[in-house]
PDB file of C-alpha atoms and ligand atoms in Angstrom:
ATOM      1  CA  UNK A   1       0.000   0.000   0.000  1.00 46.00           C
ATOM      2  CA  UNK A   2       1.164   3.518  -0.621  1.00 56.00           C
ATOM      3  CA  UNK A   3       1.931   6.016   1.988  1.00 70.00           C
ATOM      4  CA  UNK A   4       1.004   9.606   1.687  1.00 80.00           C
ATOM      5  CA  UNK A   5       4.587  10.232   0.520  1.00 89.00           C
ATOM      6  CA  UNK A   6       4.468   8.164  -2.368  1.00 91.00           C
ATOM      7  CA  UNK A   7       0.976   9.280  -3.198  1.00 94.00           C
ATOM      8  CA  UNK A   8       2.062  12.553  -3.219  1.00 95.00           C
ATOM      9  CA  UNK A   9       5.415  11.241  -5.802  1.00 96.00           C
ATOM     10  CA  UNK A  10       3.050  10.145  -7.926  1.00 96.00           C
ATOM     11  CA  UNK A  11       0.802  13.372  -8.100  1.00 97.00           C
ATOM     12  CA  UNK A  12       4.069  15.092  -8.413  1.00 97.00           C
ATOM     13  CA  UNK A  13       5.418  13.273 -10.991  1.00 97.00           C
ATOM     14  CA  UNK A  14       2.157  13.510 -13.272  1.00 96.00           C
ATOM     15  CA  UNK A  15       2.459  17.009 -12.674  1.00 97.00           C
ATOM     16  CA  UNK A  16       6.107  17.241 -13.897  1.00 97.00           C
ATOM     17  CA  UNK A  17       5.078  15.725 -17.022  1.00 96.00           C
ATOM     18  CA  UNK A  18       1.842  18.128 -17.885  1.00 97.00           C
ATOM     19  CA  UNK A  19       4.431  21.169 -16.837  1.00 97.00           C
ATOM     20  CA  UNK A  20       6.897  20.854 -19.513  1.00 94.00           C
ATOM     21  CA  UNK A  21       8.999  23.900 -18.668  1.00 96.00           C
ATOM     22  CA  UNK A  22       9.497  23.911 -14.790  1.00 97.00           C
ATOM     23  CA  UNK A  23      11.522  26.773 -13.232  1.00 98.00           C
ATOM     24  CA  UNK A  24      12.912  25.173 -10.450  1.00 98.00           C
ATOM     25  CA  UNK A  25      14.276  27.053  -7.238  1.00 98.00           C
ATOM     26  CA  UNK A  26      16.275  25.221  -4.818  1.00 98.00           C
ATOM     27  CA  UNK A  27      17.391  25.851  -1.170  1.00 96.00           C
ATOM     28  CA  UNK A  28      19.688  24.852   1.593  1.00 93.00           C
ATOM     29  CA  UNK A  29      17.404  21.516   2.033  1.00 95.00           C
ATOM     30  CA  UNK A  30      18.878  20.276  -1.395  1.00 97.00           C
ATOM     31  CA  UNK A  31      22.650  20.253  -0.288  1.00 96.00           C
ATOM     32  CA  UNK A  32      22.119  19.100   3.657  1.00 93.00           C
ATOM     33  CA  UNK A  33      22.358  15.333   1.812  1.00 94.00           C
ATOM     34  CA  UNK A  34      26.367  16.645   0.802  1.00 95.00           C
ATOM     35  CA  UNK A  35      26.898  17.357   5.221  1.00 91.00           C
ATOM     36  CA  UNK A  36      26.049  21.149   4.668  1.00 89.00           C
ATOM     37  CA  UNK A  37      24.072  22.128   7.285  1.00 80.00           C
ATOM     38  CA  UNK A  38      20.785  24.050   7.252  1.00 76.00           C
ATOM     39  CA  UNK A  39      20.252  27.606   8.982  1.00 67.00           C
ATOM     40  CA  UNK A  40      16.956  26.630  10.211  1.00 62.00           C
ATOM     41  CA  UNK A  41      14.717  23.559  11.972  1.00 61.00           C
ATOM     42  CA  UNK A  42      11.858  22.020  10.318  1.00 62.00           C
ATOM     43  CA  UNK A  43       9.326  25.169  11.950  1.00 59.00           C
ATOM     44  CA  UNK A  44      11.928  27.237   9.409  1.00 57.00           C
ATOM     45  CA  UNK A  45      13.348  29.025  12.528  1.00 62.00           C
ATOM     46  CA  UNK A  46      16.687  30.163  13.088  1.00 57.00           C
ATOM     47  CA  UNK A  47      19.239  26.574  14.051  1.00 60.00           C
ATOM     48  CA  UNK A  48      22.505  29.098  15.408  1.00 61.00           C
ATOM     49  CA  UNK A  49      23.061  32.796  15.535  1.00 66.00           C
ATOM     50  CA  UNK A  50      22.080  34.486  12.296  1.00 67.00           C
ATOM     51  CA  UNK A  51      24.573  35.045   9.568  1.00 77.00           C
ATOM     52  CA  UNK A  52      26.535  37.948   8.986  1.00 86.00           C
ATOM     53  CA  UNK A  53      24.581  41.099   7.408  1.00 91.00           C
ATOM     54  CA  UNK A  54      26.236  43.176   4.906  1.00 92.00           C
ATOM     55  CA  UNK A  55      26.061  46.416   6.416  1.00 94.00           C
ATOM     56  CA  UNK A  56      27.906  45.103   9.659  1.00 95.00           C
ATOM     57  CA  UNK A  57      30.480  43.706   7.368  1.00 96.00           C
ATOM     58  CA  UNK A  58      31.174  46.609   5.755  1.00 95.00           C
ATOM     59  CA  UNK A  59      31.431  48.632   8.723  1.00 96.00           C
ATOM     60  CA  UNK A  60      33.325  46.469  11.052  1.00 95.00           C
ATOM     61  CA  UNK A  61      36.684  45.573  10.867  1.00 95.00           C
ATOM     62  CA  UNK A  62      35.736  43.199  13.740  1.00 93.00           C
ATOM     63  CA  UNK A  63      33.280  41.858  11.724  1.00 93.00           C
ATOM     64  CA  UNK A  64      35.050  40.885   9.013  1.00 96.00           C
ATOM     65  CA  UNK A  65      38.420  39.632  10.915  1.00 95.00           C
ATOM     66  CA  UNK A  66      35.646  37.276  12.656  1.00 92.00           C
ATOM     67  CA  UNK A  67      33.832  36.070   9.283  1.00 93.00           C
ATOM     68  CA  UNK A  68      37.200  35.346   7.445  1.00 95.00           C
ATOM     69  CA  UNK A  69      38.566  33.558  10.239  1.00 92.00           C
ATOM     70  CA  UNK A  70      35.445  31.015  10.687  1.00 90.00           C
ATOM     71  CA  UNK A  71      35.602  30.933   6.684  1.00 92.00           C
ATOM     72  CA  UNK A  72      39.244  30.005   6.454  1.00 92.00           C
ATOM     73  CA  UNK A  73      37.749  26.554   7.919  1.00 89.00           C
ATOM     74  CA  UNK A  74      34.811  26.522   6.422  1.00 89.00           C
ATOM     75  CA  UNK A  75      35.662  27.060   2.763  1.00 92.00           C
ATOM     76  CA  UNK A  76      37.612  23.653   2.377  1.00 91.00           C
ATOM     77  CA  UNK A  77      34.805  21.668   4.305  1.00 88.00           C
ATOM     78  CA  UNK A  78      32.204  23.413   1.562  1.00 91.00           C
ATOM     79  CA  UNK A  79      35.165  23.047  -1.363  1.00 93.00           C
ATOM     80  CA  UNK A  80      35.348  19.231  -0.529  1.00 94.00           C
ATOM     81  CA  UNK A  81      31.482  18.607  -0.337  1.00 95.00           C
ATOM     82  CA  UNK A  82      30.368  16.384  -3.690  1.00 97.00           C
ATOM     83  CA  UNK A  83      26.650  16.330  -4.473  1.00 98.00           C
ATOM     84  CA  UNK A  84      24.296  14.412  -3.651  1.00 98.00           C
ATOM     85  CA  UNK A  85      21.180  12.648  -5.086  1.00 97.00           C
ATOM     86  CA  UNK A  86      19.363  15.335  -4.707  1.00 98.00           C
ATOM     87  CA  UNK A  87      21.844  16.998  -7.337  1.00 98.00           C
ATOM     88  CA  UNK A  88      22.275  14.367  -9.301  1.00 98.00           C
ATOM     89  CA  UNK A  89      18.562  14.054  -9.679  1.00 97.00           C
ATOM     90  CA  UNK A  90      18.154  17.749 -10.436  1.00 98.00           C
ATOM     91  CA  UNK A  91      20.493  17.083 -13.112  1.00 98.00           C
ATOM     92  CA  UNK A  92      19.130  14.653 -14.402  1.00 97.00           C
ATOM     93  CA  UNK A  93      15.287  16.428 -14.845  1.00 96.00           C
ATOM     94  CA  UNK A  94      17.597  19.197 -16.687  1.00 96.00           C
ATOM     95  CA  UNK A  95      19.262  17.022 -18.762  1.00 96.00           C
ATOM     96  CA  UNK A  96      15.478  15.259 -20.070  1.00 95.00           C
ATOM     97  CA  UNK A  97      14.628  18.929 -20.794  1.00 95.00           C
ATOM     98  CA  UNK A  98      11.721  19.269 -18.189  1.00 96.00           C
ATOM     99  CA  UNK A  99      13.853  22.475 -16.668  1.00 97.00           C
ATOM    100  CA  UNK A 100      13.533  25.894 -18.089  1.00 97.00           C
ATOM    101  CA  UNK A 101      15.647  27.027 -15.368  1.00 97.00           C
ATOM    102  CA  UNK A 102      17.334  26.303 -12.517  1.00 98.00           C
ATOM    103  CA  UNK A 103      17.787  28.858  -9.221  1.00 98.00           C
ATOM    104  CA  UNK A 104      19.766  28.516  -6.400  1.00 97.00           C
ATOM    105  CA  UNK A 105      19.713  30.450  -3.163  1.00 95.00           C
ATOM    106  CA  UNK A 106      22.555  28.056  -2.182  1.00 95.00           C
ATOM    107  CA  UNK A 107      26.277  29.620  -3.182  1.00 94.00           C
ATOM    108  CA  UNK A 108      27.974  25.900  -2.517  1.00 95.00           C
ATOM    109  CA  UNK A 109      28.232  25.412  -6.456  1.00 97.00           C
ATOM    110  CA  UNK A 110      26.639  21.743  -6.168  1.00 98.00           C
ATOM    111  CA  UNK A 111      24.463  21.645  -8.731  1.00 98.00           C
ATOM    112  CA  UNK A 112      27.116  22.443 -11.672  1.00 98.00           C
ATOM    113  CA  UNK A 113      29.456  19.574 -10.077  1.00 97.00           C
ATOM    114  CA  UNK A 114      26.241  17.581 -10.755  1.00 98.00           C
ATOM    115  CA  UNK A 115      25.677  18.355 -13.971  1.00 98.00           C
ATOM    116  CA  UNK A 116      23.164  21.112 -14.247  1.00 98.00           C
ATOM    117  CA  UNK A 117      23.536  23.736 -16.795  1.00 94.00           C
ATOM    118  CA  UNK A 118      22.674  26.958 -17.051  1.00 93.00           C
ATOM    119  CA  UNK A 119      22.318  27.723 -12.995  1.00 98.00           C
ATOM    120  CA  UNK A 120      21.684  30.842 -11.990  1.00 98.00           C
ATOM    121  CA  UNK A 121      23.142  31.589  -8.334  1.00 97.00           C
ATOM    122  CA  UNK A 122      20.323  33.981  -6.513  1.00 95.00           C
ATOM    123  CA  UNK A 123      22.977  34.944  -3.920  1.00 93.00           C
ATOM    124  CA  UNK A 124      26.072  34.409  -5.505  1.00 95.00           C
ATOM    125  CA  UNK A 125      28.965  31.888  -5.072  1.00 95.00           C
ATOM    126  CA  UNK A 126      31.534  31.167  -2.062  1.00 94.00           C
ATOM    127  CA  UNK A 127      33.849  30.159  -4.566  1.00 95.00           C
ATOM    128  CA  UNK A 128      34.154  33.844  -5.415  1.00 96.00           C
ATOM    129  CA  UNK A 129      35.602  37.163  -4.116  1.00 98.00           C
ATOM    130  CA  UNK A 130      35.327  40.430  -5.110  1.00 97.00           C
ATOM    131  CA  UNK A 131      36.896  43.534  -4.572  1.00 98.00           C
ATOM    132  CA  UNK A 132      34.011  46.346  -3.225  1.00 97.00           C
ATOM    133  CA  UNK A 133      36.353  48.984  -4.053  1.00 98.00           C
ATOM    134  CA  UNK A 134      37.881  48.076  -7.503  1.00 98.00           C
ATOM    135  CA  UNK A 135      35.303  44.941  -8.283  1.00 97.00           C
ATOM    136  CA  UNK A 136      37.910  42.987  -9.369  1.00 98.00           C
ATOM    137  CA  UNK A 137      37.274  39.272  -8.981  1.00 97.00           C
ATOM    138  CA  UNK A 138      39.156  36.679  -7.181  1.00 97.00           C
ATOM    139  CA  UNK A 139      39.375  33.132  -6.912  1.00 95.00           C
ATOM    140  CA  UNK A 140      38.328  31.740  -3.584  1.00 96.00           C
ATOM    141  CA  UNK A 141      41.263  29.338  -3.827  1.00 95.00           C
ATOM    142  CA  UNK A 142      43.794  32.038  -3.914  1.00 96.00           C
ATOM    143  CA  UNK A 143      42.214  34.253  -0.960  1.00 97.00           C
ATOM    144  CA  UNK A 144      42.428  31.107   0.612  1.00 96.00           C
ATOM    145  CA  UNK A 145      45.666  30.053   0.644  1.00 96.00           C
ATOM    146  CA  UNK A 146      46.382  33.918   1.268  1.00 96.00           C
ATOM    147  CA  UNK A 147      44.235  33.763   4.487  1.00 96.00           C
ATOM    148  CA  UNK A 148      46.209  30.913   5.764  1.00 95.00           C
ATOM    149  CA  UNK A 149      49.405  31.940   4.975  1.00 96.00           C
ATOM    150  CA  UNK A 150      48.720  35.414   6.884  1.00 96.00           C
ATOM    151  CA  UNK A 151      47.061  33.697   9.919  1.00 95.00           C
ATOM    152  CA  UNK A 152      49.250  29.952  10.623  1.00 92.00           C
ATOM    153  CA  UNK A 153      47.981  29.897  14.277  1.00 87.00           C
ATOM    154  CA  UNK A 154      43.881  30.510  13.027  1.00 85.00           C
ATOM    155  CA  UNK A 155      44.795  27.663  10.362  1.00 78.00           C
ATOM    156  CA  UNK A 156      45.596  24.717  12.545  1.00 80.00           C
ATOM    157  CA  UNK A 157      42.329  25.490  14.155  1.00 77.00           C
ATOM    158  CA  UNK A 158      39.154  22.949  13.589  1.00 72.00           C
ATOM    159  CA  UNK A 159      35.945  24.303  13.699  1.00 71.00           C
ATOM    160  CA  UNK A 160      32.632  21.953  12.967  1.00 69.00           C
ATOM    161  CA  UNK A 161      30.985  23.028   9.242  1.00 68.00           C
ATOM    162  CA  UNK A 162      28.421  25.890   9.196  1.00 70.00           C
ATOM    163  CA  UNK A 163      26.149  26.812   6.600  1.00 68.00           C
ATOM    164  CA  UNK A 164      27.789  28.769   3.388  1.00 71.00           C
ATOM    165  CA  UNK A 165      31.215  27.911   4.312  1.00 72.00           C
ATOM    166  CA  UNK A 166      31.243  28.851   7.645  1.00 75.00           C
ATOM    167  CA  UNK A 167      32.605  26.740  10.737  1.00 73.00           C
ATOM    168  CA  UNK A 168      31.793  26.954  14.309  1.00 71.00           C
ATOM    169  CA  UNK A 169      34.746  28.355  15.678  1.00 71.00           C
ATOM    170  CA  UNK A 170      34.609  30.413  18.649  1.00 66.00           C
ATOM    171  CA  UNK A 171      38.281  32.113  18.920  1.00 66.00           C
ATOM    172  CA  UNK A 172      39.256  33.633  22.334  1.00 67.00           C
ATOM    173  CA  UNK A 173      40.185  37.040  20.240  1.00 77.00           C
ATOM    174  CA  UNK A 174      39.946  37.411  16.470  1.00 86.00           C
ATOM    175  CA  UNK A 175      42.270  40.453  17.374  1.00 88.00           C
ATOM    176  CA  UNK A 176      45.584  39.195  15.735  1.00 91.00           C
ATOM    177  CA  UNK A 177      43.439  37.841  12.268  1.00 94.00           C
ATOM    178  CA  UNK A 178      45.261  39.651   9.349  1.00 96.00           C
ATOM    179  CA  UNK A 179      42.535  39.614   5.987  1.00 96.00           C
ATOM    180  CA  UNK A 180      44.207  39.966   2.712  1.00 95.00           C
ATOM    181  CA  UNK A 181      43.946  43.016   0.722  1.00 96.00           C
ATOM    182  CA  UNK A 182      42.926  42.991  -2.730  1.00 97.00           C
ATOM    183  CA  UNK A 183      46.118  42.207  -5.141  1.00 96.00           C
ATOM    184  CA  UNK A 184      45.191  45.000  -7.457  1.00 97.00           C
ATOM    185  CA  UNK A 185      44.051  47.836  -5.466  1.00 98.00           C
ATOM    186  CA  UNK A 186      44.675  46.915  -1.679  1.00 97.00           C
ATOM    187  CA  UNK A 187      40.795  47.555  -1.463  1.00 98.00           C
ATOM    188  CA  UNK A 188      38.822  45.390   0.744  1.00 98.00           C
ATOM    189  CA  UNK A 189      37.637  42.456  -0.183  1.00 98.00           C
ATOM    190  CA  UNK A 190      34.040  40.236   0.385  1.00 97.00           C
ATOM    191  CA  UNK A 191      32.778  36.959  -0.824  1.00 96.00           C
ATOM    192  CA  UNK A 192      30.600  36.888  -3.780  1.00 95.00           C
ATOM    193  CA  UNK A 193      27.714  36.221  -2.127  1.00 94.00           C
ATOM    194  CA  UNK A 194      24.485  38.187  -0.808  1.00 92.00           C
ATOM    195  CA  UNK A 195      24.661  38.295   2.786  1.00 89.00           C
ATOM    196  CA  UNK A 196      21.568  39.185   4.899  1.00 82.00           C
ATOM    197  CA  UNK A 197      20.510  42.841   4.625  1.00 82.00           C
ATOM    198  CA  UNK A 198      22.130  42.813   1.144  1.00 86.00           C
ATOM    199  CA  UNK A 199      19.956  42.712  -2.592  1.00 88.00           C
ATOM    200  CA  UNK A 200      20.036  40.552  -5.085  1.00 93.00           C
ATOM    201  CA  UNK A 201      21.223  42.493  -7.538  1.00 93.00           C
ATOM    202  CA  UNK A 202      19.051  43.529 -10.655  1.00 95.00           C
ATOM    203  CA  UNK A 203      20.053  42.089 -13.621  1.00 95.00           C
ATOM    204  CA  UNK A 204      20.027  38.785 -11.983  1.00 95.00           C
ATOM    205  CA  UNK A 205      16.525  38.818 -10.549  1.00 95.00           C
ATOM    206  CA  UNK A 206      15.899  40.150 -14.260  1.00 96.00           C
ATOM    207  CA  UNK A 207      17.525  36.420 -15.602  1.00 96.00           C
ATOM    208  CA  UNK A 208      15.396  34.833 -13.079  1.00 96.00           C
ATOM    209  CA  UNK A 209      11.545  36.690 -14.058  1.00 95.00           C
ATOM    210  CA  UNK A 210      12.805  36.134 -17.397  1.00 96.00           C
ATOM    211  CA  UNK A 211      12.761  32.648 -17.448  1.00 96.00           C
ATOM    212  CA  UNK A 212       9.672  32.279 -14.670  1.00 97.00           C
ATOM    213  CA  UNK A 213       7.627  33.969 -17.513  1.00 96.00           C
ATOM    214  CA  UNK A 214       8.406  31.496 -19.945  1.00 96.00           C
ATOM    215  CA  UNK A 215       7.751  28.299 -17.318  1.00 97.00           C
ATOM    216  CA  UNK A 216       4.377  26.698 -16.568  1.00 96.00           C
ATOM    217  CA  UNK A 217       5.508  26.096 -13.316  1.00 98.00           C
ATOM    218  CA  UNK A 218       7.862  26.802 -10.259  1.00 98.00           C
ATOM    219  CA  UNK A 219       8.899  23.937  -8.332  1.00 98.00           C
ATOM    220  CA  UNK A 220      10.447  24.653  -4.773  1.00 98.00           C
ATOM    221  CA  UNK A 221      12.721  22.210  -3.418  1.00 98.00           C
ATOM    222  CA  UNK A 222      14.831  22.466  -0.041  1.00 97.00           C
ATOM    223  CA  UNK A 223      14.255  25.598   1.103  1.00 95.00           C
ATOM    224  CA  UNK A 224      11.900  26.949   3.647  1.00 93.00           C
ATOM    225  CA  UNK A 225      11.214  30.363   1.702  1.00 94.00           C
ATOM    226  CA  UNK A 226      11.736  32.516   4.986  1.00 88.00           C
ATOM    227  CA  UNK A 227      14.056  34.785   3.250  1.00 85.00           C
ATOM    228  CA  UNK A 228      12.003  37.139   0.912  1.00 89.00           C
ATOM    229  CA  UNK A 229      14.353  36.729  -2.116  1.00 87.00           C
ATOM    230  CA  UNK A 230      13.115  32.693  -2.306  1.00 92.00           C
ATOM    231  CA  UNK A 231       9.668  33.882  -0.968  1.00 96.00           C
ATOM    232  CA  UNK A 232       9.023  36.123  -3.529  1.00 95.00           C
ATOM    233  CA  UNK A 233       9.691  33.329  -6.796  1.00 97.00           C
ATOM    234  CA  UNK A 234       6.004  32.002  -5.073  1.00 97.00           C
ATOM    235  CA  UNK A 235       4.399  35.447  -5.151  1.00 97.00           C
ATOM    236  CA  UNK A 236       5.439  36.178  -8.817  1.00 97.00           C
ATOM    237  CA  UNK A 237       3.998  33.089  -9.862  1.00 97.00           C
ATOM    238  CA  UNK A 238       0.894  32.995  -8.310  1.00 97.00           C
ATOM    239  CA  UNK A 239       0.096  36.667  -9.799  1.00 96.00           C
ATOM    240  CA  UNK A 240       1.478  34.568 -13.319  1.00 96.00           C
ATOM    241  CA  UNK A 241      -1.403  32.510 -12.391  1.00 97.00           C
ATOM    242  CA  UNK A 242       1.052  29.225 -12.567  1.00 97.00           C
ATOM    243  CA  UNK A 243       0.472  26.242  -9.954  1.00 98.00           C
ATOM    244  CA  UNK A 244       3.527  25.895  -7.658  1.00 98.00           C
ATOM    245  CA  UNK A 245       4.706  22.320  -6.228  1.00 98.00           C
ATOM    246  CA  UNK A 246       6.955  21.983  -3.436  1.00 98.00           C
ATOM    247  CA  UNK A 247       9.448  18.875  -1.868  1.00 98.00           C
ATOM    248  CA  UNK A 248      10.231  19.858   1.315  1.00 96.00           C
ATOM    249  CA  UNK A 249      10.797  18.578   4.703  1.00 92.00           C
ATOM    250  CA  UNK A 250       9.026  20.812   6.916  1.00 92.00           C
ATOM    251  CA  UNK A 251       7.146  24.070   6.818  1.00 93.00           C
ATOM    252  CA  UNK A 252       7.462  26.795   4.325  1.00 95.00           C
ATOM    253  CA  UNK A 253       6.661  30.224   4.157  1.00 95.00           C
ATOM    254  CA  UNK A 254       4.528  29.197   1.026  1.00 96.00           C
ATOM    255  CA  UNK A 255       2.584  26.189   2.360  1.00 97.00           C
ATOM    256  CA  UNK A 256      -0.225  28.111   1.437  1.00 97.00           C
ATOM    257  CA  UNK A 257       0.482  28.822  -2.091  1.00 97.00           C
ATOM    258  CA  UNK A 258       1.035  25.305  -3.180  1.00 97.00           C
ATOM    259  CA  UNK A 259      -0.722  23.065  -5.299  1.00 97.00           C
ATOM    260  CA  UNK A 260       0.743  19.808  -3.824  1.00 97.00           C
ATOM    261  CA  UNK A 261       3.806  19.881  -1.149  1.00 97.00           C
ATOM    262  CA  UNK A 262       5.825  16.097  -0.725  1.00 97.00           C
ATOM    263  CA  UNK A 263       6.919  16.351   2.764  1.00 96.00           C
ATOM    264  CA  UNK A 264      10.392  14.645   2.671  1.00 94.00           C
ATOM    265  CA  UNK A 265      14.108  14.905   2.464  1.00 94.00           C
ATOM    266  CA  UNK A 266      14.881  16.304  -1.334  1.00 96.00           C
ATOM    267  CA  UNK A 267      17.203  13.284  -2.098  1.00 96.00           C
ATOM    268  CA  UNK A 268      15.098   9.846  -1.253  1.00 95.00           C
ATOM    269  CA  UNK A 269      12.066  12.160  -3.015  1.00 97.00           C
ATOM    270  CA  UNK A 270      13.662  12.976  -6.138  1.00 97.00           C
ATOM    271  CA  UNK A 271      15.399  10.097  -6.676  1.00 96.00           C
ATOM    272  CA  UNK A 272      11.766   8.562  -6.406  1.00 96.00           C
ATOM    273  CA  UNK A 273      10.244  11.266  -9.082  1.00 96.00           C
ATOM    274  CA  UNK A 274      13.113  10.255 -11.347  1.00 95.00           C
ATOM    275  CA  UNK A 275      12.317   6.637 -11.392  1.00 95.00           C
ATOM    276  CA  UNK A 276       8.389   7.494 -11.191  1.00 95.00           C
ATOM    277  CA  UNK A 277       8.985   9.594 -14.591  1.00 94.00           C
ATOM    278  CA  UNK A 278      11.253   7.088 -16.533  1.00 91.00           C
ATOM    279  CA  UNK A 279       8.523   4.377 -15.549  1.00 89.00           C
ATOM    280  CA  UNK A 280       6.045   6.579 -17.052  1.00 83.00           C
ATOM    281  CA  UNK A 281       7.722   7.416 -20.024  1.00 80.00           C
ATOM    282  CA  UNK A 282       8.280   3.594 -20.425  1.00 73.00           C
ATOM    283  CA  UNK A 283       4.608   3.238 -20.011  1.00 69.00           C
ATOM    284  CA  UNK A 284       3.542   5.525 -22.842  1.00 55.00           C
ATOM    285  CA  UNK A 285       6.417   4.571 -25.072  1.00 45.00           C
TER     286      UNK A 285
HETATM  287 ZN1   ZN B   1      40.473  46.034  -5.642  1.00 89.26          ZN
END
């Protein structure tokens, strides 16, 4: 007998298949299956302390000795991460053409080690750096290996992963933390990545409408929608008039603005849908 799980598969997968064109927006749910953990609990409320915001970055020197320091033992825990099914599945709906396109509020780069083309990175990439003063861009590898270089006694440190390359690492003083400058200017330097209080800038939201209005339908997967910039993929849709499926394990922000939700972990439920869909296919020849 089926559960309510697989019940809901099924509905979801005949929905996949009368929605050719599914924009598909994925959130930190999708890459807890690689050992990145998740900001928030199943309620979608906050796990640890909240995450930077870019305006205290900016402004405190503190702040940012602090960040890079926890992120000089994050990065390589978030560098060495490989995806999961979850990706892999992802991938795979891409690659049989049922994805118009794919957004990510995660910045871990999983789903192009997996295979997906054409991803478009809502708050940026941790593989990145850029300069705020001259915007020149820098590989994360080389800030890295700059950061330990200028700070041997922070990089012997351990510090359990954190969401977005961060590591819980609580440091009697971040005092003596030296951050590299930026090799071009000497300017100051911040991940490529939209930290709380921060937009998403324009022409990238512009991408993602883009390619919403040409969808028939938005399907959410891992993510709780709590932050607006996720939140507001649902609202644009529903004024589109287009039906919005979810597979998530626990409450969203959205719950009410879906046309069928799979409560369950991304990568046993799309792995599922993928099998559910080939068997159809079969089915129909
Ligand atoms: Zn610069």
């Amino acid at each position: 007998m089926l559960n309510s799980t697989s019940q809901d598969l099924a509905s979801l997968a005949d929905f996949v298949r009368a929605h050719p064109r599914l924009q598909v927006l994925t959130g930190a749910g999708v890459s807890t299956g690689s050992g990145i953990p998740d900001y928030r609990d199943g309620e979608g409320a906050w796990k640890r302390r909240p995450p930077v915001s870019h305006q205290d970055f900016m402004a405190e020197p503190a702040v940012r000795r602090r960040y890079w320091a926890r992120s000089l033992l994050g990065w390589p825990q978030i560098a060495a991460a490989r995806p999961n099914p979850a990706h892999r599945a992802l991938a795979a709906l891409d690659a049989a053409g049922r994805v118009s396109q794919l957004v990510t509020q995660n910045v871990d780069g999983l789903h192009q080690r997996a295979g997906s083309p054409r991803v478009l990175e809502l708050h940026g990439s941790i593989h990145a750096v850029t300069c705020m003063d001259c915007g020149a861009a820098h590989a994360r590898a080389g800030v890295q290996a700059d950061l330990a270089a200028a700070n041997p006694r922070f990089a012997t440190l351990r510090g359990a992963p954190a969401p977005d390359g961060d590591a819980d690492l609580e440091a009697d003083s971040y005092a003596d933390f030296t951050i590299p400058a930026c090799k071009v200017c000497g300017g100051l330097l911040k991940p490529d990545v939209v930290f709380f209080g921060d937009g998403v800038p324009r022409p990238r939201l512009d991408l993602a409408w883009e390619a919403l209005a040409q969808s028939d339908a938005l399907l959410v997967v891992g993510s709780s929608l709590m932050v607006y910039s996720g939140y507001r993929f649902c609202l644009k849709a529903a004024e589109l008039g287009q039906p919005i499926v979810a597979v998530n394990l626990g409450r969203t922000r959205a719950d009410a603005l879906f046309t069928l939700k799979v409560e369950s972990a991304c990568g046993p439920a799309l792995e599922q849908l993928e099998q559910l869909l080939a068997d159809l296919g079969n089915s129909t020849g």
